[in-house]
Coordinates of C-alpha atoms in Angstrom, one line a residue:
X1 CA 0.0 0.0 0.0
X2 CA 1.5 3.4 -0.8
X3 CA 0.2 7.1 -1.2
X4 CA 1.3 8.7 -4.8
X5 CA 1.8 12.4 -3.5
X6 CA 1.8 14.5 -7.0
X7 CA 3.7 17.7 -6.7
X8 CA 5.1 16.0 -3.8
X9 CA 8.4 18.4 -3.8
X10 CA 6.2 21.4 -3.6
X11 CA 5.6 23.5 -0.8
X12 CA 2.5 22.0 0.9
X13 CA 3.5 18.5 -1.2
X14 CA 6.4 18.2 0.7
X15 CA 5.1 18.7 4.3
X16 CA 2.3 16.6 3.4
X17 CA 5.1 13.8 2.7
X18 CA 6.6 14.4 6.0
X19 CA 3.4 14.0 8.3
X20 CA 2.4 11.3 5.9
X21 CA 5.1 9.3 6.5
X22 CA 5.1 10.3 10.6
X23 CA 1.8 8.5 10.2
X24 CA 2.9 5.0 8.9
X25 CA 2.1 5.8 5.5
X26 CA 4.3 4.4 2.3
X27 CA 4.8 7.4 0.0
X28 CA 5.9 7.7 -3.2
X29 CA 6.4 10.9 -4.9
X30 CA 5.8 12.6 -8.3
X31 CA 7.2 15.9 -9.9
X32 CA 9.2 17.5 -12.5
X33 CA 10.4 20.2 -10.4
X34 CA 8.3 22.9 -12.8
X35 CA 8.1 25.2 -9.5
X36 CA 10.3 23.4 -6.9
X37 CA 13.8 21.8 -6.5
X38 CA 15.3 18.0 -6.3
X39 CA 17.0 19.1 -3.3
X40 CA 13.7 19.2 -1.7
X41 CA 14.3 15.0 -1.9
X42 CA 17.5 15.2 0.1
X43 CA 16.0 17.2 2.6
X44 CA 13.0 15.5 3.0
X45 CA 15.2 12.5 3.6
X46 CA 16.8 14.5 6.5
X47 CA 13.2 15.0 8.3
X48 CA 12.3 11.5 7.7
X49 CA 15.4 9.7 7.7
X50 CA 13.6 7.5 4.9
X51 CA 15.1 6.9 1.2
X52 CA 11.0 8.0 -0.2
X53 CA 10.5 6.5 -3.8
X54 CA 10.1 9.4 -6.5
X55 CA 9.4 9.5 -10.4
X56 CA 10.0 12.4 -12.3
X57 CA 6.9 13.1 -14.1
X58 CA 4.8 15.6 -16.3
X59 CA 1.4 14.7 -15.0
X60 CA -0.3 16.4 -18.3
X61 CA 1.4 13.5 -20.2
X62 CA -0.3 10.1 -20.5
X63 CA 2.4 8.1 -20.9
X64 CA 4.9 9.3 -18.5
X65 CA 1.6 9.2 -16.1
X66 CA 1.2 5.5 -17.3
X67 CA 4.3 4.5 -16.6
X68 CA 4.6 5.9 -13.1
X69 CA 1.7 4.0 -12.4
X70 CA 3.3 0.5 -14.0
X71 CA 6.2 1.4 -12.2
X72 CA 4.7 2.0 -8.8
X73 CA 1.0 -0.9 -8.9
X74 CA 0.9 -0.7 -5.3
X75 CA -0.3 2.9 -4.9
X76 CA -4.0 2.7 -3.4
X77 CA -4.4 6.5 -3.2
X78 CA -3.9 9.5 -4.8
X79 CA -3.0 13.1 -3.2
X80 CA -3.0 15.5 -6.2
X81 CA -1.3 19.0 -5.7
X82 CA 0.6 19.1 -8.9
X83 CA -1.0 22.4 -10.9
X84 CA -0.4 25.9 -11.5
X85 CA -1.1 28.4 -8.4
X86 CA -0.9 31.8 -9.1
X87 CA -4.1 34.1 -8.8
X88 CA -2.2 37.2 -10.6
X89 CA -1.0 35.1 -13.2
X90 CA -3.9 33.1 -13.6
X91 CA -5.6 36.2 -14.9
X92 CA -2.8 36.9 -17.6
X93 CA -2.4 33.1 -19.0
X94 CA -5.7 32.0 -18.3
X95 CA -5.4 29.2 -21.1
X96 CA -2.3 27.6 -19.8
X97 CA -4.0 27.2 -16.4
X98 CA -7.0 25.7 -18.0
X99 CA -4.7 23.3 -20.0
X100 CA -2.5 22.6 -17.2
X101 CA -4.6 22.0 -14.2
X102 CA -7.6 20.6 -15.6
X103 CA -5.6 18.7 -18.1
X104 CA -2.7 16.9 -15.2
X105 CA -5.8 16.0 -13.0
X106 CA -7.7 14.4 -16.0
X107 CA -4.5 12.6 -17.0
X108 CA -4.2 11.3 -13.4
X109 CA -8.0 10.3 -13.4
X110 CA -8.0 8.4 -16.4
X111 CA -4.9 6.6 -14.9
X112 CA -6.1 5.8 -11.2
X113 CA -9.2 4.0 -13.6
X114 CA -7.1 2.0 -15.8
X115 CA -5.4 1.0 -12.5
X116 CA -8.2 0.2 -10.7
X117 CA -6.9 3.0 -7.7
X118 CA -10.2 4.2 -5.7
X119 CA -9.1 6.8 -3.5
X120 CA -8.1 10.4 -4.5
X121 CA -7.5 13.6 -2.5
X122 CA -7.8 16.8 -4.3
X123 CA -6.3 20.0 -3.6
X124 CA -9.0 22.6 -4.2
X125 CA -8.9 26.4 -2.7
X126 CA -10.9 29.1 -1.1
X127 CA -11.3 30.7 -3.6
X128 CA -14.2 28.3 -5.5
X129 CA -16.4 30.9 -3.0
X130 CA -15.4 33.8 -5.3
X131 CA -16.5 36.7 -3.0
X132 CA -18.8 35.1 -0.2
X133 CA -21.5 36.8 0.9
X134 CA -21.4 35.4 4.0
X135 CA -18.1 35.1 5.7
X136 CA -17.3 32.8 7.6
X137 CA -17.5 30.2 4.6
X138 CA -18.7 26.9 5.9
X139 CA -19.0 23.9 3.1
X140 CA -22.4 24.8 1.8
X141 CA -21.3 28.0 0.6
X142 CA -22.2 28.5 -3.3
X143 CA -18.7 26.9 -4.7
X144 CA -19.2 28.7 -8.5
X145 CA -18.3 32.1 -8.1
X146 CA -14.3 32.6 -8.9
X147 CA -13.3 35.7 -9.5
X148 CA -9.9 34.3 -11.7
X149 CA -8.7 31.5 -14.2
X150 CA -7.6 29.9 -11.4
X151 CA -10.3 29.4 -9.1
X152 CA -11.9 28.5 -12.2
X153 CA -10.0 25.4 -12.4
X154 CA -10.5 24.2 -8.9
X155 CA -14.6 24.9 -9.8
X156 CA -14.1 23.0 -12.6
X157 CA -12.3 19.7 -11.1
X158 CA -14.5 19.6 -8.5
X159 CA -17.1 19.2 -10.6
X160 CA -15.7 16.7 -12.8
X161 CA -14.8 14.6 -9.7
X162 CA -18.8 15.2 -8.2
X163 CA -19.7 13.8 -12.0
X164 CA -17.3 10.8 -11.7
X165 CA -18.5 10.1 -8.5
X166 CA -22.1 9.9 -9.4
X167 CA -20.9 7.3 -12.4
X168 CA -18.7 5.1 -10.1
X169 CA -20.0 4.9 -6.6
X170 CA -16.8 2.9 -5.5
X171 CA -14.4 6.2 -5.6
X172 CA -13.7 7.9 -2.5
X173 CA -13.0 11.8 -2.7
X174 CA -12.1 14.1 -0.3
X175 CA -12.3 17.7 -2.1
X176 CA -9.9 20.0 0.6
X177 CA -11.0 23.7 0.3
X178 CA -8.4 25.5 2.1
X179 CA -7.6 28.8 2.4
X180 CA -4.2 31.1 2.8
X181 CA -1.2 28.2 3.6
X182 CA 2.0 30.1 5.0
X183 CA 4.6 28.9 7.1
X184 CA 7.3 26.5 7.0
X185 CA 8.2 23.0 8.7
X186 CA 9.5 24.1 12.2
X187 CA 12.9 22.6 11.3
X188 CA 13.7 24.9 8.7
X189 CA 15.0 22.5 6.2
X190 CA 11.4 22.6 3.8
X191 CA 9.7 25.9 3.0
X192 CA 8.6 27.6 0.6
X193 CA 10.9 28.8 -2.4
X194 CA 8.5 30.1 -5.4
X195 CA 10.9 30.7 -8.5
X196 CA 11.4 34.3 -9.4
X197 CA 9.2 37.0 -7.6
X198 CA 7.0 35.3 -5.5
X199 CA 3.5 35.8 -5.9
X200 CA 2.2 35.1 -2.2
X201 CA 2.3 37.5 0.4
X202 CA 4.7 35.4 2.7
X203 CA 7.2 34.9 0.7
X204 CA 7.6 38.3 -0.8
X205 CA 7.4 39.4 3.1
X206 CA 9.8 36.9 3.9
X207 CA 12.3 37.9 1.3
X208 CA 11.9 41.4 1.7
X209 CA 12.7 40.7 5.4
X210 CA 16.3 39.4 4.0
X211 CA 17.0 42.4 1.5
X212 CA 15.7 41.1 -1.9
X213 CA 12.9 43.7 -1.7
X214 CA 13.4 47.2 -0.9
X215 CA 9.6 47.0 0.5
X216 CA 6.5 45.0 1.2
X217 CA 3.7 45.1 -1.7
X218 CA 0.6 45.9 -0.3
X219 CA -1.8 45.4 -3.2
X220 CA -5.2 48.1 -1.8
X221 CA -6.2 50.0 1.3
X222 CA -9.7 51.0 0.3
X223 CA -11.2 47.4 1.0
X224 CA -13.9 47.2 3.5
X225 CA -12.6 45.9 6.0
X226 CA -10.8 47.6 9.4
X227 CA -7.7 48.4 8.2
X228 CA -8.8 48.5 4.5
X229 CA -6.3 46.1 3.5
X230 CA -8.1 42.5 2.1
X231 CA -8.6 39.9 5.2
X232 CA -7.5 36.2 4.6
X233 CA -7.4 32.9 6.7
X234 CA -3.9 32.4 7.1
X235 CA -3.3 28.6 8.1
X236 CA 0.3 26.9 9.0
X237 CA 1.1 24.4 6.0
X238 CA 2.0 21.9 8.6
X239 CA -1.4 21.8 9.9
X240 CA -2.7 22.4 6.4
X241 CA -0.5 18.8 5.8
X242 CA -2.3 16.9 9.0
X243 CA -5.4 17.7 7.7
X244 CA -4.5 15.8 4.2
X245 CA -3.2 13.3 6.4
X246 CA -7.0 13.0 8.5
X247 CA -8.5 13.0 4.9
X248 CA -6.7 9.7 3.5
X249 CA -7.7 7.9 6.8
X250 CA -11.4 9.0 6.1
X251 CA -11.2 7.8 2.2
X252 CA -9.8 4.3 3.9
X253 CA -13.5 4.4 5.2
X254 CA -15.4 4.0 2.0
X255 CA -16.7 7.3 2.6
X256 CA -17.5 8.5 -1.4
X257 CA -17.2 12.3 -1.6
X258 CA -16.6 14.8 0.7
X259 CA -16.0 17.8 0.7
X260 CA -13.8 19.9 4.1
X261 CA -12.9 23.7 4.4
X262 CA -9.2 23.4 5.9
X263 CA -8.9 26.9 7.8
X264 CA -8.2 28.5 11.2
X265 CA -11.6 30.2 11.4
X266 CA -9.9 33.5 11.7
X267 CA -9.0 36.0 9.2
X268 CA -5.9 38.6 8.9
X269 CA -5.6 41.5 7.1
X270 CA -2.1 42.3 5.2
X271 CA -1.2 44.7 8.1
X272 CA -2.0 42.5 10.5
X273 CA 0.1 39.7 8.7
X274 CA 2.7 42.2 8.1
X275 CA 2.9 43.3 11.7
X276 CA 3.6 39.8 13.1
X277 CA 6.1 39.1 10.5
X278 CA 8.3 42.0 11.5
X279 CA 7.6 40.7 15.1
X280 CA 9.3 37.5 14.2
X281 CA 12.4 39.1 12.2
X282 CA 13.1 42.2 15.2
X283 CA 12.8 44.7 12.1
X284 CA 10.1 47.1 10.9
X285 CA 9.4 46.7 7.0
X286 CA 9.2 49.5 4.3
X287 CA 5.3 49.3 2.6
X288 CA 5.0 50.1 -0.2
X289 CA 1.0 50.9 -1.3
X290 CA -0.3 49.9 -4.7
X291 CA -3.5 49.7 -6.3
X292 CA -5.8 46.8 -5.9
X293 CA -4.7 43.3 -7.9
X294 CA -7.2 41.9 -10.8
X295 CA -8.9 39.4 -8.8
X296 CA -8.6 40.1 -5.4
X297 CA -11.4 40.3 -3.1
X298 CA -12.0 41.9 0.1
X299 CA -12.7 39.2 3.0
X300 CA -12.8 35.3 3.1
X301 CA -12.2 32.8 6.3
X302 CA -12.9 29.6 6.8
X303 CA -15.9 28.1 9.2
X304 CA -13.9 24.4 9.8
X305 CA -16.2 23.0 12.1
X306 CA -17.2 20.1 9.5
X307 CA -13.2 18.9 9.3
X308 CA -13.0 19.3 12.8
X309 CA -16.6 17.1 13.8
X310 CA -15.8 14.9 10.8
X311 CA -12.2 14.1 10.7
X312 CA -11.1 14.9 14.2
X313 CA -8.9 17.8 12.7
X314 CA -8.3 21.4 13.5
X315 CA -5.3 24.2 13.0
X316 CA -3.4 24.2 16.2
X317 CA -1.1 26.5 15.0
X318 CA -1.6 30.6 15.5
X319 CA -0.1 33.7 12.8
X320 CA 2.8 34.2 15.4
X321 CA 4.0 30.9 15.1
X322 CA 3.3 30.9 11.2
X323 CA 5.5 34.0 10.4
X324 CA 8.1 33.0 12.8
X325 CA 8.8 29.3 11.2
X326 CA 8.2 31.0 7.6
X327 CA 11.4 33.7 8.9
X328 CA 13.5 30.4 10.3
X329 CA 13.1 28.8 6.7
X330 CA 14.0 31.9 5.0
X331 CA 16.9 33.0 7.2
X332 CA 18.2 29.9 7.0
X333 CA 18.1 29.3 3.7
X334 CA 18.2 33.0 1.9
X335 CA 18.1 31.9 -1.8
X336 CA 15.7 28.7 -0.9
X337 CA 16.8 25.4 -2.3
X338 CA 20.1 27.1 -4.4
X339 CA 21.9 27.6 -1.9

């Protein structure tokens, strides 16, 4: 029994990979390091102190997908984060998101059915809630309303995998909704290392705290919200990872489909985020004010009571402890993985 983890040397891939395999879990991973870095194996290696099976893969293409499959038959479940992630650039190459995202988890699909492989985790966002009326979100929130190419193609998987399920009752599928993942593993050996400028506010915080940016971009003040800056539940990637852990133990259960916001329950605004940060790294931060980014919305936070009634899970972690294991990674490891 093992637990494919596509995008599995990604940020939230590779914590999930660690707290899979705290839990007893064989893992094997796929990627072809579009946005990450091989030396995310070694160090997951360090963490774990386990040799974890990997195939470099292009999860759009069938037959690299069909042989990682031949290669690996005993994978009984599938954790899919391997897609494109980038509101802002979402909204400027909308068609390679559609091809890329929608495409690799068709591709994948198609696969787990030749090969007979029932259980599938998918990582959806927030942001299928477009701009909720009613914050906070809880799971019954209308899940149509994007407001970019790329919460389009978490609308649109989730769909397709609500259609598949209705044509084969024996999949299990736990769509995860979550919201704003920041952080780093408290180690400081995995974090997150976008390539170029980083389109998150974290990282761009993060490396601004080191001297790569003279300021902090803070993308609108007229929102309406306290400080007027856009509100956003930030959640620790390592409890982000537990909860994908809680969801394979649920699919294990025959459950079909669900569907779990994975959030704090509390939302942050930029300032506020920005204001703990420089807490973490003793320095106060240069802003630099810009106009709103195509997109954007004002306020969204999770309601995770379902996760935490259903799969025993909640975020244990709070933004203090977020921005100060996101400034250990980064201060330990200033250019990321190229060091």
């Amino acid at each position: 029994m093992a637990i494919l983890v596509t995008g599995g040397t990604g940020y939230i891939g590779s914590h999930t990979v660690v707290e899979l395999i705290a839990a007893g879990y064989n893992v094997v991973i796929a990627d072809n390091f579009y946005n990450s870095s091989p030396e995310v194996l070694n160090r997951l290696k360090t963490i774990t102190g386990k040799d974890i099976p990997f195939f470099k893969c292009d999860v759009c293409n069938k037959d690299e997908v069909e042989m990682l499959f031949n290669t690996f038959n005993e994978i009984d479940a599938v954790i899919h984060f391997a897609a494109y992630k980038a509101v802002g650039e979402s909204v400027e190459k909308p068609l390679d998101y559609y091809e890329n995202n929608i495409g690799g988890a068709l591709c994948i699909l198609q696969a787990m059915k030749r090969h007979n492989v029932k259980n599938f985790v998918f990582s959806s966002s927030a942001t299928v809630y477009g701009d909720p009326e009613i914050v906070p979100c809880d799971e019954n929130a209308p899940a149509n309303g994007a407001t970019n190419p790329y919460g389009w193609t978490k609308v649109m998987q989730e769909q397709i995998l609500r259609d598949m399920c209705v044509a084969d009752k024996s999949m299990n599928v736990a769509i995860l909704r979550y919201f704003n993942p920041i952080g780093a593993h408290p180690s400081g050996l995995i974090g997150e290392d976008p390539n170029g400028i980083p389109n998150n506010l974290l990282p761009y915080i993060a490396q601004a705290a080191i001297g790569k940016y003279p300021s902090v971009r803070i993308f609108g003040t007229d929102y309406p919200t306290p400080d007027g800056t856009g509100v956003r539940d930030y959640i620790h990637v390592v409890d982000l990872a537990l909860g994908h852990v809680a969801a394979v133990k649920k699919l294990f259960t025959n459950c079909g489909l669900v569907t779990y916001n994975l959030g704090t329950g509390k939302g942050y605004s930029v300032l506020e985020v920005v204001k703990a940060f420089e807490k973490a790294c003793g320095k106060t931060l240069e802003k630099n004010i810009l106009p709103r980014r195509a997109g954007d919305i004002a306020v969204n936070y999770a309601n995770p009571a379902k996760a935490k009634a259903e799969l025993g899970w909640s975020a244990r972690y709070g933004i203090e402890d977020m921005c100060a294991h996101s400034w250990n990674w980064q201060s330990k490891n200033p250019n990321g993985y190229k060091e």
